[in-house]
Amino acid sequence: LSVDTECDRGCNPGQSSTTLDLGFEDITVKPKSAMDSGSSETLACDSFSSGLDGDVTLGCYGGAVLILSQTCAERPCAASSFATAELDGQVDVITSSSELVTGDSFTEACSQVNDDYTGDI
């Protein structure tokens, strides 16, 4: 008697995961549902970390979850993002005129907050 098997271990969300290294944050990602070995699943990056745009595609191979591709990136701050500035007791809200990504900055004239000051904030 011989038995031919083609058994392969799948990936279970409760037991299988991998780490997505974004450079600024490491995130544990798991499949949303049970996956057969050899299958793949695409997830929105914001489904496991708010503030991210893009997608990650997971593959399942013999019970191991692998990242096949990913386009996850920090979601930019919208144009009209604002900050509160205070100069010598006077407070004003300064507003960006364009979308900002991580590391970006914007400037505003100090005189917008307090007429006694020159230069930029």
mmCIF file of C-alpha atoms in Angstrom:
data_model
loop_
_atom_site.group_PDB
_atom_site.id
_atom_site.type_symbol
_atom_site.label_atom_id
_atom_site.label_comp_id
_atom_site.label_asym_id
_atom_site.label_seq_id
_atom_site.Cartn_x
_atom_site.Cartn_y
_atom_site.Cartn_z
ATOM 1 C CA LEU A 1 0.000 0.000 0.000
ATOM 2 C CA SER A 2 1.327 3.416 -0.853
ATOM 3 C CA VAL A 3 -0.101 6.799 -0.072
ATOM 4 C CA ASP A 4 0.611 9.783 -2.233
ATOM 5 C CA THR A 5 0.110 13.094 -0.461
ATOM 6 C CA GLU A 6 0.439 16.640 -1.560
ATOM 7 C CA CYS A 7 -0.133 18.182 1.828
ATOM 8 C CA ASP A 8 1.166 21.666 2.442
ATOM 9 C CA ARG A 9 0.719 23.902 5.436
ATOM 10 C CA GLY A 10 -1.344 27.073 4.947
ATOM 11 C CA CYS A 11 -1.192 30.371 6.830
ATOM 12 C CA ASN A 12 -3.604 31.159 9.637
ATOM 13 C CA PRO A 13 -4.109 34.783 10.780
ATOM 14 C CA GLY A 14 -3.832 33.730 14.419
ATOM 15 C CA GLN A 15 -0.524 31.908 13.919
ATOM 16 C CA SER A 16 1.225 33.349 10.852
ATOM 17 C CA SER A 17 2.725 36.823 10.581
ATOM 18 C CA THR A 18 5.702 38.713 9.257
ATOM 19 C CA THR A 19 7.312 42.103 9.905
ATOM 20 C CA LEU A 20 7.065 44.994 7.488
ATOM 21 C CA ASP A 21 10.056 47.323 7.917
ATOM 22 C CA LEU A 22 9.122 50.806 6.723
ATOM 23 C CA GLY A 23 12.375 52.406 7.834
ATOM 24 C CA PHE A 24 10.581 54.600 10.361
ATOM 25 C CA GLU A 25 8.389 51.874 11.877
ATOM 26 C CA ASP A 26 8.263 48.065 12.029
ATOM 27 C CA ILE A 27 4.754 46.661 11.698
ATOM 28 C CA THR A 28 3.555 43.098 12.275
ATOM 29 C CA VAL A 29 1.282 42.056 9.418
ATOM 30 C CA LYS A 30 -0.987 39.023 9.335
ATOM 31 C CA PRO A 31 -3.280 37.689 6.649
ATOM 32 C CA LYS A 32 -6.908 38.742 7.069
ATOM 33 C CA SER A 33 -8.154 35.200 6.524
ATOM 34 C CA ALA A 34 -6.756 31.688 6.196
ATOM 35 C CA MET A 35 -4.520 31.319 3.135
ATOM 36 C CA ASP A 36 -3.561 28.195 1.228
ATOM 37 C CA SER A 37 0.114 27.658 0.551
ATOM 38 C CA GLY A 38 1.001 29.313 -2.755
ATOM 39 C CA SER A 39 -1.749 31.917 -2.512
ATOM 40 C CA SER A 40 -1.459 35.660 -2.062
ATOM 41 C CA GLU A 41 -3.561 38.430 -0.553
ATOM 42 C CA THR A 42 -3.358 42.223 -0.966
ATOM 43 C CA LEU A 43 -4.169 44.451 2.001
ATOM 44 C CA ALA A 44 -4.446 48.214 2.322
ATOM 45 C CA CYS A 45 -1.593 49.541 4.478
ATOM 46 C CA ASP A 46 -4.006 51.608 6.558
ATOM 47 C CA SER A 47 -5.730 48.379 7.640
ATOM 48 C CA PHE A 48 -2.848 47.695 10.043
ATOM 49 C CA SER A 49 -1.476 51.196 10.659
ATOM 50 C CA SER A 50 -3.531 54.362 10.353
ATOM 51 C CA GLY A 51 -1.725 57.184 8.627
ATOM 52 C CA LEU A 52 -0.382 54.973 5.834
ATOM 53 C CA ASP A 53 -1.299 54.894 2.152
ATOM 54 C CA GLY A 54 -0.598 52.076 -0.303
ATOM 55 C CA ASP A 55 -0.894 48.308 -0.343
ATOM 56 C CA VAL A 56 1.050 45.268 0.818
ATOM 57 C CA THR A 57 0.793 41.890 -0.909
ATOM 58 C CA LEU A 58 1.375 38.852 1.301
ATOM 59 C CA GLY A 59 2.198 35.373 0.083
ATOM 60 C CA CYS A 60 1.815 32.108 1.975
ATOM 61 C CA TYR A 61 4.405 29.363 1.429
ATOM 62 C CA GLY A 62 4.454 26.250 3.594
ATOM 63 C CA GLY A 63 2.948 28.064 6.582
ATOM 64 C CA ALA A 64 5.211 31.117 6.326
ATOM 65 C CA VAL A 65 3.871 34.557 5.444
ATOM 66 C CA LEU A 66 6.121 36.551 3.134
ATOM 67 C CA ILE A 67 5.858 40.105 1.833
ATOM 68 C CA LEU A 68 5.754 39.877 -1.954
ATOM 69 C CA SER A 69 5.467 43.621 -2.559
ATOM 70 C CA GLN A 70 4.532 46.775 -0.717
ATOM 71 C CA THR A 71 3.926 50.429 -1.481
ATOM 72 C CA CYS A 72 3.234 51.597 2.070
ATOM 73 C CA ALA A 73 4.139 55.223 2.750
ATOM 74 C CA GLU A 74 3.160 57.778 5.339
ATOM 75 C CA ARG A 75 0.049 59.671 4.368
ATOM 76 C CA PRO A 76 0.924 63.339 3.785
ATOM 77 C CA CYS A 77 -0.590 66.177 5.760
ATOM 78 C CA ALA A 78 -3.147 68.008 3.674
ATOM 79 C CA ALA A 79 -2.694 71.520 2.386
ATOM 80 C CA SER A 80 -4.150 73.850 4.992
ATOM 81 C CA SER A 81 -2.529 71.907 7.847
ATOM 82 C CA PHE A 82 -1.942 74.311 10.684
ATOM 83 C CA ALA A 83 0.133 75.022 13.749
ATOM 84 C CA THR A 84 -0.361 77.468 16.576
ATOM 85 C CA ALA A 85 2.464 79.976 17.007
ATOM 86 C CA GLU A 86 3.110 82.287 19.950
ATOM 87 C CA LEU A 87 5.440 85.281 20.022
ATOM 88 C CA ASP A 88 5.686 87.440 23.132
ATOM 89 C CA GLY A 89 2.201 86.518 24.327
ATOM 90 C CA GLN A 90 0.430 86.925 20.988
ATOM 91 C CA VAL A 91 -0.962 83.749 19.426
ATOM 92 C CA ASP A 92 -2.012 83.046 15.852
ATOM 93 C CA VAL A 93 -2.642 80.027 13.662
ATOM 94 C CA ILE A 94 -0.287 79.592 10.730
ATOM 95 C CA THR A 95 -1.422 77.459 7.809
ATOM 96 C CA SER A 96 0.483 75.534 5.114
ATOM 97 C CA SER A 97 -0.403 76.363 1.533
ATOM 98 C CA SER A 98 0.568 72.949 0.158
ATOM 99 C CA GLU A 99 0.552 69.266 1.075
ATOM 100 C CA LEU A 100 3.352 68.233 3.463
ATOM 101 C CA VAL A 101 5.145 64.899 3.658
ATOM 102 C CA THR A 102 7.310 63.703 6.527
ATOM 103 C CA GLY A 103 10.314 65.979 6.887
ATOM 104 C CA ASP A 104 8.694 68.922 5.076
ATOM 105 C CA SER A 105 8.195 72.259 6.724
ATOM 106 C CA PHE A 106 6.567 75.563 5.924
ATOM 107 C CA THR A 107 7.338 79.106 6.988
ATOM 108 C CA GLU A 108 5.284 82.162 7.736
ATOM 109 C CA ALA A 109 6.302 85.723 8.533
ATOM 110 C CA CYS A 110 6.749 86.361 12.256
ATOM 111 C CA SER A 111 4.803 89.602 11.771
ATOM 112 C CA GLN A 112 1.695 87.506 11.057
ATOM 113 C CA VAL A 113 1.756 86.511 14.730
ATOM 114 C CA ASN A 114 3.187 89.684 16.268
ATOM 115 C CA ASP A 115 3.816 92.954 14.385
ATOM 116 C CA ASP A 116 6.815 93.693 16.612
ATOM 117 C CA TYR A 117 8.811 90.837 15.033
ATOM 118 C CA THR A 118 10.544 90.325 11.690
ATOM 119 C CA GLY A 119 11.828 87.116 10.100
ATOM 120 C CA ASP A 120 10.154 83.781 9.612
ATOM 121 C CA ILE A 121 8.612 81.126 11.802
#
